[in-house]
PDB file of C-alpha atoms in Angstrom:
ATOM      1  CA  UNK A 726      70.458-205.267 -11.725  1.00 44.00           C
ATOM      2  CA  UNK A 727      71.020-202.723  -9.084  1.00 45.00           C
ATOM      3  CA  UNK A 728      70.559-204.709  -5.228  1.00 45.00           C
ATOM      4  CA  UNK A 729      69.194-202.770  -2.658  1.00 46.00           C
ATOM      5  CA  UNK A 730      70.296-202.559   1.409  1.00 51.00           C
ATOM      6  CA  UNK A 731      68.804-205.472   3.160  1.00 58.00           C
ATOM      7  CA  UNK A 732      69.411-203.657   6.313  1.00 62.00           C
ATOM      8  CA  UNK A 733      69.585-199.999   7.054  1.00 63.00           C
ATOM      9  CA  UNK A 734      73.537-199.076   7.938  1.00 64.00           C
ATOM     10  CA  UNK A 735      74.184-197.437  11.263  1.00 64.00           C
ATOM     11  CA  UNK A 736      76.388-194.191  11.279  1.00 64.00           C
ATOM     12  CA  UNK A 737      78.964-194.473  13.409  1.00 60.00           C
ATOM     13  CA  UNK A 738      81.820-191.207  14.263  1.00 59.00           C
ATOM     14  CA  UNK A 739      85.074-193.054  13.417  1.00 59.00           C
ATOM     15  CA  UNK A 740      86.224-191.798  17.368  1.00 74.00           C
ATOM     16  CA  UNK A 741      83.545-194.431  18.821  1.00 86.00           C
ATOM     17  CA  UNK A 742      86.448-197.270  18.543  1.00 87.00           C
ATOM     18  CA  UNK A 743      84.278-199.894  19.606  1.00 88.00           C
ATOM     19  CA  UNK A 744      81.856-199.638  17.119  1.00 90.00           C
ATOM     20  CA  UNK A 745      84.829-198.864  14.176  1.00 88.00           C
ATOM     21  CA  UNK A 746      86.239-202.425  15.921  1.00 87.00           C
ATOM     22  CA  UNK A 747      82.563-203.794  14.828  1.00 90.00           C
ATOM     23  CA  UNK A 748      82.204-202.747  11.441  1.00 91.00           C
ATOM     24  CA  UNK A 749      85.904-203.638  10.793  1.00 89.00           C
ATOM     25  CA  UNK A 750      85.327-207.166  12.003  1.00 91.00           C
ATOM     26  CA  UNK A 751      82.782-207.650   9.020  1.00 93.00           C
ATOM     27  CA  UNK A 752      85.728-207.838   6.663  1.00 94.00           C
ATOM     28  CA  UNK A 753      86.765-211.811   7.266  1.00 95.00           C
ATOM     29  CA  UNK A 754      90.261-212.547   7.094  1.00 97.00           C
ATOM     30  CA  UNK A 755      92.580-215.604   7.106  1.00 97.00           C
ATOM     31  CA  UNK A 756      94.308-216.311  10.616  1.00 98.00           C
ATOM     32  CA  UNK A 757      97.879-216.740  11.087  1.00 98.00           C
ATOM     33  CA  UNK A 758     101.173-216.925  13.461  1.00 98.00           C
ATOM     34  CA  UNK A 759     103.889-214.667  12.892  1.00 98.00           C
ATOM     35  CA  UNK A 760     106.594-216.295  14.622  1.00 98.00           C
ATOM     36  CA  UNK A 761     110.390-215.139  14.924  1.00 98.00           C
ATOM     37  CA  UNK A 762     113.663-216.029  16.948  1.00 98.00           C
ATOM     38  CA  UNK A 763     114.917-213.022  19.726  1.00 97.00           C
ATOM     39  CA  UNK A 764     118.409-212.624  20.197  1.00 96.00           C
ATOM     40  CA  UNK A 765     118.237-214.733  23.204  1.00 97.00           C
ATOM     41  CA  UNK A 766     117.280-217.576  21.285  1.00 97.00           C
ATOM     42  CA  UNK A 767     113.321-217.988  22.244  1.00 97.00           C
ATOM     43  CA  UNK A 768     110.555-218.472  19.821  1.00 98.00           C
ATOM     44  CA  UNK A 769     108.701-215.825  19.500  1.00 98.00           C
ATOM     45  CA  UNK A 770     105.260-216.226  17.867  1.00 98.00           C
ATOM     46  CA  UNK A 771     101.596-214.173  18.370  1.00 98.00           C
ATOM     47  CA  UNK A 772      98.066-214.466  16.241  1.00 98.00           C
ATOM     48  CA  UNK A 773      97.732-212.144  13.651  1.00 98.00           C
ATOM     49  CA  UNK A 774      94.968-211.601  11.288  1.00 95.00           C
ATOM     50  CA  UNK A 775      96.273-208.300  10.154  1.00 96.00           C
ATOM     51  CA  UNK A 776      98.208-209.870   6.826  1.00 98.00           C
ATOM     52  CA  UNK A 777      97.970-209.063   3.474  1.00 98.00           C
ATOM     53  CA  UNK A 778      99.929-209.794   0.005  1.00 98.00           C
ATOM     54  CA  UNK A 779     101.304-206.514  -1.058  1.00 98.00           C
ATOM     55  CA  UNK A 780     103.461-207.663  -4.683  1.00 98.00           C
ATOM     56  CA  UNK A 781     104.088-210.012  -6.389  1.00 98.00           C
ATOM     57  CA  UNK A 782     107.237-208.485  -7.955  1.00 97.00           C
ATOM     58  CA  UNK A 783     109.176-208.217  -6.404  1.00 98.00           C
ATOM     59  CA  UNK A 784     107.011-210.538  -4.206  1.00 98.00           C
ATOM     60  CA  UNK A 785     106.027-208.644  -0.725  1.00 98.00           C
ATOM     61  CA  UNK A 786     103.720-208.807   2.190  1.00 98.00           C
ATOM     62  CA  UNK A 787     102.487-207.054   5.352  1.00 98.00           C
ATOM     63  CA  UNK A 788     101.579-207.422   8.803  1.00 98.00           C
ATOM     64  CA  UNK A 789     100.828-204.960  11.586  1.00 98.00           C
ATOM     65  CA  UNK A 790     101.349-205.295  15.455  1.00 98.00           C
ATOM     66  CA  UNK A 791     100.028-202.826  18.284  1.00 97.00           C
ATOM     67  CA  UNK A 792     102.589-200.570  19.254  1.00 97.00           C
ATOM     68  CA  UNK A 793     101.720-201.595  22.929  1.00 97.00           C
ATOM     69  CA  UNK A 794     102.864-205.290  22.205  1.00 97.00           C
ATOM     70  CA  UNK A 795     105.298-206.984  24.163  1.00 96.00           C
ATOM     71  CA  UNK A 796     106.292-208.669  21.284  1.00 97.00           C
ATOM     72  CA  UNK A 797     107.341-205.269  19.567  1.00 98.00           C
ATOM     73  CA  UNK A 798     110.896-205.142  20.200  1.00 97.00           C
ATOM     74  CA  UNK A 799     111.434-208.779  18.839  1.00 98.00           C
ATOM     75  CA  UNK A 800     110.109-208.056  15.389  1.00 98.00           C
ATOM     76  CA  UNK A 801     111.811-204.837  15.169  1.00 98.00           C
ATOM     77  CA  UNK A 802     115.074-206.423  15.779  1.00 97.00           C
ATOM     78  CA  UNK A 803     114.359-209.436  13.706  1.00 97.00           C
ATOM     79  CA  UNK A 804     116.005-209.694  10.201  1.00 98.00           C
ATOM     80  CA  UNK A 805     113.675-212.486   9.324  1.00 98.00           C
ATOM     81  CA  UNK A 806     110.370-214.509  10.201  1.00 98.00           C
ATOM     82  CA  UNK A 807     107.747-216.716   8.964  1.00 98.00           C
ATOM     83  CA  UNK A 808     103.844-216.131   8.481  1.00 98.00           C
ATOM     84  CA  UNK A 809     102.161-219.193   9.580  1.00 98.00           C
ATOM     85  CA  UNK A 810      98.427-219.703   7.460  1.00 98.00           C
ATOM     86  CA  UNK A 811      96.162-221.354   9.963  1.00 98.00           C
ATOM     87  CA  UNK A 812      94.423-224.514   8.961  1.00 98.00           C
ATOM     88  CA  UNK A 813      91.009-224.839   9.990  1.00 97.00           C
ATOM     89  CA  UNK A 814      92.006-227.562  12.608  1.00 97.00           C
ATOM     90  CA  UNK A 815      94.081-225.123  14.278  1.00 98.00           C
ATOM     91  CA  UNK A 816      91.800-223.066  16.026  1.00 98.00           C
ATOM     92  CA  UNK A 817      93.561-223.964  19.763  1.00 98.00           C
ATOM     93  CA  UNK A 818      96.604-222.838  18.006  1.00 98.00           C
ATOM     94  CA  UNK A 819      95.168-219.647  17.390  1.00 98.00           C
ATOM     95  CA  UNK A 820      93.798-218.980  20.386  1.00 98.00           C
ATOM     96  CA  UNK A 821      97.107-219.975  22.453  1.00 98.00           C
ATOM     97  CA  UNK A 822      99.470-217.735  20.456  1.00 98.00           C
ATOM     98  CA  UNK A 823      97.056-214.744  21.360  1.00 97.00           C
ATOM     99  CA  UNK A 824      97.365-215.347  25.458  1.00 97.00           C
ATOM    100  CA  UNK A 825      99.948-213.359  26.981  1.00 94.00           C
ATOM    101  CA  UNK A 826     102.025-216.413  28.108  1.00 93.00           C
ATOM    102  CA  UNK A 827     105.954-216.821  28.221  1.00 88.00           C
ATOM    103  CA  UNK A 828     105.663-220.376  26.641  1.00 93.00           C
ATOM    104  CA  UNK A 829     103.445-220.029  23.560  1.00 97.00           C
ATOM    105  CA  UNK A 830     105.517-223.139  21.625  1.00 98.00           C
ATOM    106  CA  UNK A 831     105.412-225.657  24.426  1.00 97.00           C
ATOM    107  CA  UNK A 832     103.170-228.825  23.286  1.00 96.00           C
ATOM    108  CA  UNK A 833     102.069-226.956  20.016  1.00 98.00           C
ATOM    109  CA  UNK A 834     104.513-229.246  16.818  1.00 98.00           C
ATOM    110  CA  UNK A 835     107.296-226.759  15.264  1.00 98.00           C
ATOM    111  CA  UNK A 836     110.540-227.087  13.202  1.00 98.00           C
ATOM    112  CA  UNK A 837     112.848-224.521  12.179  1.00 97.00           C
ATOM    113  CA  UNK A 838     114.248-223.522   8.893  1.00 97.00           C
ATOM    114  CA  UNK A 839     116.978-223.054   7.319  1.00 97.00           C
ATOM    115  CA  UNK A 840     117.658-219.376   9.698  1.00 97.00           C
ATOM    116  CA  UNK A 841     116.184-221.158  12.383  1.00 97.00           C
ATOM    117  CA  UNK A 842     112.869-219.156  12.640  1.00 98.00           C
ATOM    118  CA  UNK A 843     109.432-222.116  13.929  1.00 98.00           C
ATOM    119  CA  UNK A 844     107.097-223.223  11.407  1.00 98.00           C
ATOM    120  CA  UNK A 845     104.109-224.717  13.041  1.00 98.00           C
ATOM    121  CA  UNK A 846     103.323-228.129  11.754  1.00 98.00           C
ATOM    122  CA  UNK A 847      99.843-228.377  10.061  1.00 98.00           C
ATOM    123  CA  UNK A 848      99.153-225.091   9.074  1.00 98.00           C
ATOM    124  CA  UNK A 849      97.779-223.772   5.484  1.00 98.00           C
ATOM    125  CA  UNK A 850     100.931-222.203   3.940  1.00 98.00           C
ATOM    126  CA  UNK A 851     104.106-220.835   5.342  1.00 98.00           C
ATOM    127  CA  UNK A 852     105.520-217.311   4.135  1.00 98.00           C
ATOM    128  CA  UNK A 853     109.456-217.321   5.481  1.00 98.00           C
ATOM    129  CA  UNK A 854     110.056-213.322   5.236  1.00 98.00           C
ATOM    130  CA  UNK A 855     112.938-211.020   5.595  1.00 98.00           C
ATOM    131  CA  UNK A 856     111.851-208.118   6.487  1.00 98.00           C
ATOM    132  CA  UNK A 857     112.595-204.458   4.577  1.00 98.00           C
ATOM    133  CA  UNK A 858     110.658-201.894   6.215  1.00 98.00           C
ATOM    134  CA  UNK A 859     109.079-200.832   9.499  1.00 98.00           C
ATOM    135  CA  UNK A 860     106.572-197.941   9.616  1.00 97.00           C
ATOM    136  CA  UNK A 861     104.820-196.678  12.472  1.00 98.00           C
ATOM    137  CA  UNK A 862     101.245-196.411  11.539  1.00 97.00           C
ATOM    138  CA  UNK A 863      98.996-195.091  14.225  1.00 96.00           C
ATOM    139  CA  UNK A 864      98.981-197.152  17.087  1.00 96.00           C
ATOM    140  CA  UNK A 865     100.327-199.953  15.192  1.00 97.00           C
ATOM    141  CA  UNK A 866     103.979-200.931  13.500  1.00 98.00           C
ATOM    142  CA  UNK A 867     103.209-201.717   9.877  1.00 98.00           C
ATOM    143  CA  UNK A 868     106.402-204.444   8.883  1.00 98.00           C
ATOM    144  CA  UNK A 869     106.538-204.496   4.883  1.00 98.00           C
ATOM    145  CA  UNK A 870     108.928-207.807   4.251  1.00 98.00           C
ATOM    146  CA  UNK A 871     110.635-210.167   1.248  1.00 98.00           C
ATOM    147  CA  UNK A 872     108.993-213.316   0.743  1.00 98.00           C
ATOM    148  CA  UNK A 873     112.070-215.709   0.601  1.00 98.00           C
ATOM    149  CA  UNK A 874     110.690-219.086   0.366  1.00 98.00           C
ATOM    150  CA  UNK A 875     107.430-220.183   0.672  1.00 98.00           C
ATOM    151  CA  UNK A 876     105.324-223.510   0.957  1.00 97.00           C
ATOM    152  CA  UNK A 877     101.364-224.517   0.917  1.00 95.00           C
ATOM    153  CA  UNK A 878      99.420-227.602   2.230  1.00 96.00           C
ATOM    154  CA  UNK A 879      96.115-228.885   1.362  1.00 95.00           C
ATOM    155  CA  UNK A 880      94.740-227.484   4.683  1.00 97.00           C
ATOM    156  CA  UNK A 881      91.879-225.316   4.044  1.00 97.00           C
ATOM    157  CA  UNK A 882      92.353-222.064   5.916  1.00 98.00           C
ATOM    158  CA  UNK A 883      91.017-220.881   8.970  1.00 98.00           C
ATOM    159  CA  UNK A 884      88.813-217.778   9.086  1.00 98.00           C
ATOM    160  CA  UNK A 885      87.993-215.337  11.273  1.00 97.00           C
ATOM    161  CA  UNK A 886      84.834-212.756  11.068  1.00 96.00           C
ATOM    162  CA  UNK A 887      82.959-210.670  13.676  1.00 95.00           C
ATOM    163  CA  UNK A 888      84.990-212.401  16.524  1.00 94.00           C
ATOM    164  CA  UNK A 889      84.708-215.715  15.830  1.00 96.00           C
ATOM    165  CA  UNK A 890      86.414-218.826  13.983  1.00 97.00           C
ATOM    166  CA  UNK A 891      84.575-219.970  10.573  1.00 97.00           C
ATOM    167  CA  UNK A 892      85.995-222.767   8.186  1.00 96.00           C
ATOM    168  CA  UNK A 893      85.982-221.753   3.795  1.00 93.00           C
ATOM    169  CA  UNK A 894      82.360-222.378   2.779  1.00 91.00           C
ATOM    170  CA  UNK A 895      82.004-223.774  -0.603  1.00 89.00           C
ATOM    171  CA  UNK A 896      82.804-221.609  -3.369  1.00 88.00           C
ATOM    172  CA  UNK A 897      80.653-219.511  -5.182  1.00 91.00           C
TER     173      UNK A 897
END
């Protein structure tokens, strides 16, 4: 059985950004918090829905970051990091660790691991990477990286789709 439109698509020039920005948002993703250690010592961290599994063997994943981020010099000198899976509950999580403030960890629960890179406390799953390649990729650093260890919860994920927060519906 062959479906037909339900609406009629709008044409859009791929230059009109904001409307490329809208029609990319209708792809939902997962949320998380790519967090690192700088040289000095601070925790890192910013929201990222840009991840993806890229292998499985050896096992890989990837994450972008705008090239205009002030965050941008941490990752590229960090050896290592951790992807942080958002649970559904952590919404204010998500939303602080996409401000532009100097104190992103202060009242939100971390530890560190074993290279002393944060893992929030609650979230989904936790991917602790080492990364193995940076590429610049239009206005954006694409960071390919190792999946060392990781860990899941029972925390249902938290989604985001056309600029807003959703929780995992029931399955289909």
């Amino acid at each position: 059985m062959i479906s037909t439109l339900q609406a009629t698509p709008q044409i859009a020039s791929p230059v009109d950004s904001r409307a490329l920005r809208t029609a990319l948002g209708q792809f939902a993703t997962g949320i998380t918090v790519v967090s690192t250690r700088a040289a000095d010592g601070d925790f890192v961290g910013l929201t990222v829905n840009s991840f993806s599994a890229l292998s499985l063997e050896p096992a890989l994943i990837l994450w972008s970051l705008r090239g205009s981020s002030p965050s941008l010099q941490v990752f590229e000198k960090a050896e290592r990091f951790v992807v942080n899976v958002l649970a559904e509950a952590q919404v204010e999580v998500s939303r602080r660790f996409a401000l532009p403030i100097a104190e992103k960890f202060e009242g939100v629960a971390h530890a560190e691991n074993d290279w002393g890179q944060p893992l929030l406390h609650g979230a989904a799953a936790w991917f602790e990477c080492r990364t193995v390649s940076r590429q610049v990729a239009g206005d954006h650093c694409l960071f390919i990286a190792e999946v060392e260890r990781f860990t899941l919860s029972e925390a249902a994920p938290l989604l985001f789709h056309a600029g807003g927060y959703f929780a995992l519906g029931s399955r289909l």
